[in-house]
Each structure stands twice: as C-alpha cells, then as structure tokens.
JSON list of C-alpha atoms in Angstrom, two decimals:
[
{"chain": "A", "resi": 1, "resn": "UNK", "atom": "CA", "xyz": [95.03, 113.12, 90.03]},
{"chain": "A", "resi": 2, "resn": "UNK", "atom": "CA", "xyz": [94.34, 114.75, 86.04]},
{"chain": "A", "resi": 3, "resn": "UNK", "atom": "CA", "xyz": [90.69, 113.39, 84.50]},
{"chain": "A", "resi": 4, "resn": "UNK", "atom": "CA", "xyz": [90.47, 113.44, 80.98]},
{"chain": "A", "resi": 5, "resn": "UNK", "atom": "CA", "xyz": [87.97, 115.49, 79.28]},
{"chain": "A", "resi": 6, "resn": "UNK", "atom": "CA", "xyz": [84.70, 113.75, 77.24]},
{"chain": "A", "resi": 7, "resn": "UNK", "atom": "CA", "xyz": [84.60, 114.73, 73.58]},
{"chain": "A", "resi": 8, "resn": "UNK", "atom": "CA", "xyz": [80.84, 114.56, 73.91]},
{"chain": "A", "resi": 9, "resn": "UNK", "atom": "CA", "xyz": [80.47, 116.86, 77.44]},
{"chain": "A", "resi": 10, "resn": "UNK", "atom": "CA", "xyz": [83.56, 118.42, 78.00]},
{"chain": "A", "resi": 11, "resn": "UNK", "atom": "CA", "xyz": [83.08, 117.66, 81.16]},
{"chain": "A", "resi": 12, "resn": "UNK", "atom": "CA", "xyz": [85.68, 116.25, 83.22]},
{"chain": "A", "resi": 13, "resn": "UNK", "atom": "CA", "xyz": [85.64, 112.08, 83.72]},
{"chain": "A", "resi": 14, "resn": "UNK", "atom": "CA", "xyz": [87.75, 110.09, 86.46]},
{"chain": "A", "resi": 15, "resn": "UNK", "atom": "CA", "xyz": [89.79, 107.91, 85.15]},
{"chain": "A", "resi": 16, "resn": "UNK", "atom": "CA", "xyz": [89.24, 104.30, 85.49]},
{"chain": "A", "resi": 17, "resn": "UNK", "atom": "CA", "xyz": [91.16, 101.19, 85.23]},
{"chain": "A", "resi": 18, "resn": "UNK", "atom": "CA", "xyz": [91.00, 97.81, 85.29]},
{"chain": "A", "resi": 19, "resn": "UNK", "atom": "CA", "xyz": [90.16, 95.97, 88.58]},
{"chain": "A", "resi": 20, "resn": "UNK", "atom": "CA", "xyz": [92.06, 93.25, 87.92]},
{"chain": "A", "resi": 21, "resn": "UNK", "atom": "CA", "xyz": [94.93, 95.13, 88.62]},
{"chain": "A", "resi": 22, "resn": "UNK", "atom": "CA", "xyz": [95.14, 96.67, 91.88]},
{"chain": "A", "resi": 23, "resn": "UNK", "atom": "CA", "xyz": [94.25, 93.32, 92.25]},
{"chain": "A", "resi": 24, "resn": "UNK", "atom": "CA", "xyz": [97.13, 92.40, 91.02]},
{"chain": "A", "resi": 25, "resn": "UNK", "atom": "CA", "xyz": [99.86, 94.62, 92.24]},
{"chain": "A", "resi": 26, "resn": "UNK", "atom": "CA", "xyz": [98.68, 94.06, 96.33]},
{"chain": "A", "resi": 27, "resn": "UNK", "atom": "CA", "xyz": [99.48, 90.49, 95.20]},
{"chain": "A", "resi": 28, "resn": "UNK", "atom": "CA", "xyz": [102.81, 91.87, 94.34]},
{"chain": "A", "resi": 29, "resn": "UNK", "atom": "CA", "xyz": [102.74, 94.40, 96.84]},
{"chain": "A", "resi": 30, "resn": "UNK", "atom": "CA", "xyz": [101.76, 91.04, 99.13]},
{"chain": "A", "resi": 31, "resn": "UNK", "atom": "CA", "xyz": [105.47, 88.91, 98.55]},
{"chain": "A", "resi": 32, "resn": "UNK", "atom": "CA", "xyz": [107.70, 91.83, 98.68]},
{"chain": "A", "resi": 33, "resn": "UNK", "atom": "CA", "xyz": [106.11, 92.98, 101.86]},
{"chain": "A", "resi": 34, "resn": "UNK", "atom": "CA", "xyz": [106.67, 89.96, 103.36]},
{"chain": "A", "resi": 35, "resn": "UNK", "atom": "CA", "xyz": [110.79, 89.33, 102.65]},
{"chain": "A", "resi": 36, "resn": "UNK", "atom": "CA", "xyz": [110.86, 92.60, 104.08]},
{"chain": "A", "resi": 37, "resn": "UNK", "atom": "CA", "xyz": [108.89, 91.94, 107.17]},
{"chain": "A", "resi": 38, "resn": "UNK", "atom": "CA", "xyz": [111.07, 88.41, 107.09]},
{"chain": "A", "resi": 39, "resn": "UNK", "atom": "CA", "xyz": [114.42, 90.14, 105.79]},
{"chain": "A", "resi": 40, "resn": "UNK", "atom": "CA", "xyz": [113.18, 93.58, 108.39]},
{"chain": "A", "resi": 41, "resn": "UNK", "atom": "CA", "xyz": [116.28, 95.13, 109.93]},
{"chain": "A", "resi": 42, "resn": "UNK", "atom": "CA", "xyz": [118.71, 94.43, 107.00]},
{"chain": "A", "resi": 43, "resn": "UNK", "atom": "CA", "xyz": [120.19, 95.94, 103.91]},
{"chain": "A", "resi": 44, "resn": "UNK", "atom": "CA", "xyz": [118.50, 93.60, 102.28]},
{"chain": "A", "resi": 45, "resn": "UNK", "atom": "CA", "xyz": [115.05, 94.26, 104.13]},
{"chain": "A", "resi": 46, "resn": "UNK", "atom": "CA", "xyz": [115.92, 98.25, 104.61]},
{"chain": "A", "resi": 47, "resn": "UNK", "atom": "CA", "xyz": [115.89, 98.14, 99.54]},
{"chain": "A", "resi": 48, "resn": "UNK", "atom": "CA", "xyz": [112.79, 96.13, 100.08]},
{"chain": "A", "resi": 49, "resn": "UNK", "atom": "CA", "xyz": [110.93, 99.15, 101.87]},
{"chain": "A", "resi": 50, "resn": "UNK", "atom": "CA", "xyz": [112.77, 101.49, 99.38]},
{"chain": "A", "resi": 51, "resn": "UNK", "atom": "CA", "xyz": [110.86, 99.61, 97.22]},
{"chain": "A", "resi": 52, "resn": "UNK", "atom": "CA", "xyz": [107.54, 99.04, 97.97]},
{"chain": "A", "resi": 53, "resn": "UNK", "atom": "CA", "xyz": [107.65, 103.51, 99.50]},
{"chain": "A", "resi": 54, "resn": "UNK", "atom": "CA", "xyz": [108.95, 104.33, 96.22]},
{"chain": "A", "resi": 55, "resn": "UNK", "atom": "CA", "xyz": [105.83, 101.87, 93.73]},
{"chain": "A", "resi": 56, "resn": "UNK", "atom": "CA", "xyz": [103.07, 102.92, 96.17]},
{"chain": "A", "resi": 57, "resn": "UNK", "atom": "CA", "xyz": [104.94, 106.27, 96.26]},
{"chain": "A", "resi": 58, "resn": "UNK", "atom": "CA", "xyz": [104.78, 106.58, 92.47]},
{"chain": "A", "resi": 59, "resn": "UNK", "atom": "CA", "xyz": [101.18, 104.83, 92.24]},
{"chain": "A", "resi": 60, "resn": "UNK", "atom": "CA", "xyz": [99.64, 107.57, 94.78]},
{"chain": "A", "resi": 61, "resn": "UNK", "atom": "CA", "xyz": [101.61, 110.68, 93.62]},
{"chain": "A", "resi": 62, "resn": "UNK", "atom": "CA", "xyz": [101.25, 110.49, 89.39]},
{"chain": "A", "resi": 63, "resn": "UNK", "atom": "CA", "xyz": [98.77, 107.61, 88.41]},
{"chain": "A", "resi": 64, "resn": "UNK", "atom": "CA", "xyz": [97.75, 104.39, 88.77]},
{"chain": "A", "resi": 65, "resn": "UNK", "atom": "CA", "xyz": [99.56, 104.49, 85.75]},
{"chain": "A", "resi": 66, "resn": "UNK", "atom": "CA", "xyz": [103.35, 104.67, 87.01]},
{"chain": "A", "resi": 67, "resn": "UNK", "atom": "CA", "xyz": [103.18, 102.15, 89.68]},
{"chain": "A", "resi": 68, "resn": "UNK", "atom": "CA", "xyz": [105.37, 99.20, 88.42]},
{"chain": "A", "resi": 69, "resn": "UNK", "atom": "CA", "xyz": [103.13, 96.37, 89.04]},
{"chain": "A", "resi": 70, "resn": "UNK", "atom": "CA", "xyz": [100.37, 98.43, 87.02]},
{"chain": "A", "resi": 71, "resn": "UNK", "atom": "CA", "xyz": [102.54, 98.46, 84.35]},
{"chain": "A", "resi": 72, "resn": "UNK", "atom": "CA", "xyz": [103.67, 94.21, 85.12]},
{"chain": "A", "resi": 73, "resn": "UNK", "atom": "CA", "xyz": [99.95, 94.75, 84.49]},
{"chain": "A", "resi": 74, "resn": "UNK", "atom": "CA", "xyz": [99.47, 96.19, 81.44]},
{"chain": "A", "resi": 75, "resn": "UNK", "atom": "CA", "xyz": [102.16, 94.36, 79.32]},
{"chain": "A", "resi": 76, "resn": "UNK", "atom": "CA", "xyz": [102.60, 91.02, 80.47]},
{"chain": "A", "resi": 77, "resn": "UNK", "atom": "CA", "xyz": [99.18, 90.03, 82.33]},
{"chain": "A", "resi": 78, "resn": "UNK", "atom": "CA", "xyz": [96.24, 92.14, 81.07]},
{"chain": "A", "resi": 79, "resn": "UNK", "atom": "CA", "xyz": [96.80, 91.16, 77.33]},
{"chain": "A", "resi": 80, "resn": "UNK", "atom": "CA", "xyz": [96.59, 87.44, 78.35]},
{"chain": "A", "resi": 81, "resn": "UNK", "atom": "CA", "xyz": [93.05, 88.04, 79.85]},
{"chain": "A", "resi": 82, "resn": "UNK", "atom": "CA", "xyz": [89.58, 88.10, 78.28]},
{"chain": "A", "resi": 83, "resn": "UNK", "atom": "CA", "xyz": [88.25, 91.99, 78.50]},
{"chain": "A", "resi": 84, "resn": "UNK", "atom": "CA", "xyz": [87.65, 93.22, 81.98]},
{"chain": "A", "resi": 85, "resn": "UNK", "atom": "CA", "xyz": [83.21, 92.91, 82.24]},
{"chain": "A", "resi": 86, "resn": "UNK", "atom": "CA", "xyz": [83.35, 96.13, 83.44]},
{"chain": "A", "resi": 87, "resn": "UNK", "atom": "CA", "xyz": [85.99, 99.30, 84.89]},
{"chain": "A", "resi": 88, "resn": "UNK", "atom": "CA", "xyz": [85.63, 101.26, 88.16]},
{"chain": "A", "resi": 89, "resn": "UNK", "atom": "CA", "xyz": [86.94, 104.46, 89.29]},
{"chain": "A", "resi": 90, "resn": "UNK", "atom": "CA", "xyz": [90.83, 104.97, 89.16]},
{"chain": "A", "resi": 91, "resn": "UNK", "atom": "CA", "xyz": [90.13, 107.40, 93.15]},
{"chain": "A", "resi": 92, "resn": "UNK", "atom": "CA", "xyz": [89.54, 105.05, 95.62]},
{"chain": "A", "resi": 93, "resn": "UNK", "atom": "CA", "xyz": [92.69, 102.93, 94.71]},
{"chain": "A", "resi": 94, "resn": "UNK", "atom": "CA", "xyz": [94.96, 105.50, 93.81]},
{"chain": "A", "resi": 95, "resn": "UNK", "atom": "CA", "xyz": [93.98, 106.45, 97.62]},
{"chain": "A", "resi": 96, "resn": "UNK", "atom": "CA", "xyz": [95.17, 102.89, 98.83]},
{"chain": "A", "resi": 97, "resn": "UNK", "atom": "CA", "xyz": [97.95, 103.62, 97.36]},
{"chain": "A", "resi": 98, "resn": "UNK", "atom": "CA", "xyz": [98.73, 107.26, 99.44]},
{"chain": "A", "resi": 99, "resn": "UNK", "atom": "CA", "xyz": [97.76, 105.87, 102.93]},
{"chain": "A", "resi": 100, "resn": "UNK", "atom": "CA", "xyz": [100.51, 102.74, 101.85]},
{"chain": "A", "resi": 101, "resn": "UNK", "atom": "CA", "xyz": [103.09, 104.88, 101.17]},
{"chain": "A", "resi": 102, "resn": "UNK", "atom": "CA", "xyz": [101.73, 107.00, 104.19]},
{"chain": "A", "resi": 103, "resn": "UNK", "atom": "CA", "xyz": [102.92, 103.14, 105.74]},
{"chain": "A", "resi": 104, "resn": "UNK", "atom": "CA", "xyz": [105.61, 102.37, 104.10]},
{"chain": "A", "resi": 105, "resn": "UNK", "atom": "CA", "xyz": [107.13, 106.12, 104.86]},
{"chain": "A", "resi": 106, "resn": "UNK", "atom": "CA", "xyz": [106.71, 105.24, 108.60]},
{"chain": "A", "resi": 107, "resn": "UNK", "atom": "CA", "xyz": [109.21, 101.84, 108.01]},
{"chain": "A", "resi": 108, "resn": "UNK", "atom": "CA", "xyz": [111.32, 103.48, 106.17]},
{"chain": "A", "resi": 109, "resn": "UNK", "atom": "CA", "xyz": [111.91, 105.76, 108.03]},
{"chain": "A", "resi": 110, "resn": "UNK", "atom": "CA", "xyz": [112.14, 103.31, 111.09]},
{"chain": "A", "resi": 111, "resn": "UNK", "atom": "CA", "xyz": [114.00, 100.94, 108.96]},
{"chain": "A", "resi": 112, "resn": "UNK", "atom": "CA", "xyz": [116.96, 103.46, 108.30]},
{"chain": "A", "resi": 113, "resn": "UNK", "atom": "CA", "xyz": [117.08, 104.39, 112.05]},
{"chain": "A", "resi": 114, "resn": "UNK", "atom": "CA", "xyz": [117.17, 101.58, 112.99]},
{"chain": "A", "resi": 115, "resn": "UNK", "atom": "CA", "xyz": [113.68, 101.47, 114.31]},
{"chain": "A", "resi": 116, "resn": "UNK", "atom": "CA", "xyz": [112.97, 97.36, 113.74]},
{"chain": "A", "resi": 117, "resn": "UNK", "atom": "CA", "xyz": [110.06, 97.45, 116.44]},
{"chain": "A", "resi": 118, "resn": "UNK", "atom": "CA", "xyz": [108.33, 99.98, 114.77]},
{"chain": "A", "resi": 119, "resn": "UNK", "atom": "CA", "xyz": [109.39, 99.05, 110.87]},
{"chain": "A", "resi": 120, "resn": "UNK", "atom": "CA", "xyz": [107.99, 95.95, 111.93]},
{"chain": "A", "resi": 121, "resn": "UNK", "atom": "CA", "xyz": [104.58, 97.27, 112.74]},
{"chain": "A", "resi": 122, "resn": "UNK", "atom": "CA", "xyz": [104.76, 99.63, 109.55]},
{"chain": "A", "resi": 123, "resn": "UNK", "atom": "CA", "xyz": [105.00, 97.29, 107.52]},
{"chain": "A", "resi": 124, "resn": "UNK", "atom": "CA", "xyz": [102.54, 94.59, 108.96]},
{"chain": "A", "resi": 125, "resn": "UNK", "atom": "CA", "xyz": [99.74, 96.76, 108.91]},
{"chain": "A", "resi": 126, "resn": "UNK", "atom": "CA", "xyz": [100.72, 97.68, 104.55]},
{"chain": "A", "resi": 127, "resn": "UNK", "atom": "CA", "xyz": [101.22, 93.80, 104.50]},
{"chain": "A", "resi": 128, "resn": "UNK", "atom": "CA", "xyz": [97.93, 93.58, 106.17]},
{"chain": "A", "resi": 129, "resn": "UNK", "atom": "CA", "xyz": [96.27, 95.12, 103.91]},
{"chain": "A", "resi": 130, "resn": "UNK", "atom": "CA", "xyz": [97.54, 94.66, 100.71]},
{"chain": "A", "resi": 131, "resn": "UNK", "atom": "CA", "xyz": [96.92, 90.46, 101.31]},
{"chain": "A", "resi": 132, "resn": "UNK", "atom": "CA", "xyz": [93.25, 91.89, 102.55]},
{"chain": "A", "resi": 133, "resn": "UNK", "atom": "CA", "xyz": [93.09, 93.24, 98.45]},
{"chain": "A", "resi": 134, "resn": "UNK", "atom": "CA", "xyz": [95.16, 90.10, 96.99]},
{"chain": "A", "resi": 135, "resn": "UNK", "atom": "CA", "xyz": [93.35, 87.33, 97.95]},
{"chain": "A", "resi": 136, "resn": "UNK", "atom": "CA", "xyz": [89.87, 88.42, 99.42]},
{"chain": "A", "resi": 137, "resn": "UNK", "atom": "CA", "xyz": [89.94, 91.40, 96.74]},
{"chain": "A", "resi": 138, "resn": "UNK", "atom": "CA", "xyz": [88.71, 93.14, 99.45]},
{"chain": "A", "resi": 139, "resn": "UNK", "atom": "CA", "xyz": [90.83, 97.32, 99.57]},
{"chain": "A", "resi": 140, "resn": "UNK", "atom": "CA", "xyz": [90.70, 98.04, 102.78]},
{"chain": "A", "resi": 141, "resn": "UNK", "atom": "CA", "xyz": [92.06, 101.61, 101.78]},
{"chain": "A", "resi": 142, "resn": "UNK", "atom": "CA", "xyz": [89.16, 102.22, 99.13]},
{"chain": "A", "resi": 143, "resn": "UNK", "atom": "CA", "xyz": [86.89, 101.08, 101.76]},
{"chain": "A", "resi": 144, "resn": "UNK", "atom": "CA", "xyz": [88.35, 104.10, 103.56]},
{"chain": "A", "resi": 145, "resn": "UNK", "atom": "CA", "xyz": [87.99, 106.24, 100.76]},
{"chain": "A", "resi": 146, "resn": "UNK", "atom": "CA", "xyz": [84.50, 105.52, 100.74]},
{"chain": "A", "resi": 147, "resn": "UNK", "atom": "CA", "xyz": [83.32, 105.74, 103.94]},
{"chain": "A", "resi": 148, "resn": "UNK", "atom": "CA", "xyz": [85.33, 108.99, 104.11]},
{"chain": "A", "resi": 149, "resn": "UNK", "atom": "CA", "xyz": [83.38, 110.13, 100.37]},
{"chain": "A", "resi": 150, "resn": "UNK", "atom": "CA", "xyz": [79.46, 109.31, 102.34]},
{"chain": "A", "resi": 151, "resn": "UNK", "atom": "CA", "xyz": [80.96, 112.01, 104.57]},
{"chain": "A", "resi": 152, "resn": "UNK", "atom": "CA", "xyz": [82.31, 113.98, 102.58]},
{"chain": "A", "resi": 153, "resn": "UNK", "atom": "CA", "xyz": [79.05, 114.26, 101.06]},
{"chain": "A", "resi": 154, "resn": "UNK", "atom": "CA", "xyz": [76.59, 114.75, 104.81]}
]
C-alpha cells in the first residue's frame, strides 16, 4: 500500500477513505455475487465470478482507488452526497478486499474446473461478507484486520 508523506512532518501518512465508498462497493459486490451464485455452473456465472475476482484483485493489490466500484462511487455517487463526517484508514477495507479476492480465486478455479459445489461455497462466503457490510455496515474483513493488528502488537 502506498503511503503519502505529510508535508509538515515528512512522516508517512496512511491513506484515508470515505467510509461510504467501501460500503457502496459491498452493495454492488452483493448484487454481482448473488447473480453469480444463481448462475453458478454456467458460462455467465463464471464470467461474473471472473469479474468480481478482478474487482477484488484491483482493490487488494493496487488499492481501493483502482477498485471499479470505488471509481463509480467517487465519480457518480460521492459528488451528490454531503462530505463525510470523518475518513477512515484504508488498510482494513483493503485487507477485506484481499479476503474477498482469496474466496473469489477459489470460486473462479472451481468454476473453471467444474467443481460447482466448491464454487458455490466460496461465492456464498464472499456474498455473506459483502451483504453484512452493505446492509449492516459490518465489515467482517475489516474486523479480522483489526483483530490481527491487536494480536501483532502484543
């Protein structure tokens, strides 16, 4: 993850994001993953799994700014909203993207191999996590990130 440098201190500053962006991305992911779950075992389902794998991969490996749903949020949704009350550290949502990527790589490989049960389970886990974030503002991957951070500091 790239860090910016503070002009006043010269010290690295972690990127911050509007917390509504990852929640918007989770809502779009929920729709894509639900469709992929319904279409599992079909070419269309595999294409949706591949697309979601790419979306999570960009968010995890390049950064949240490269995530396609984040781009939609920044260009279409955010300009129509009031400024956020506060920004949050980008690291937990980016970690969540990595967790989603892991599940989607399994789902994609399973889909390509014809292992529809494994693909269904992997898509289901990713869908459950995206749904929790979209509907209840509970980012499961973010919570795991914070738990690991606490354990690392012990």
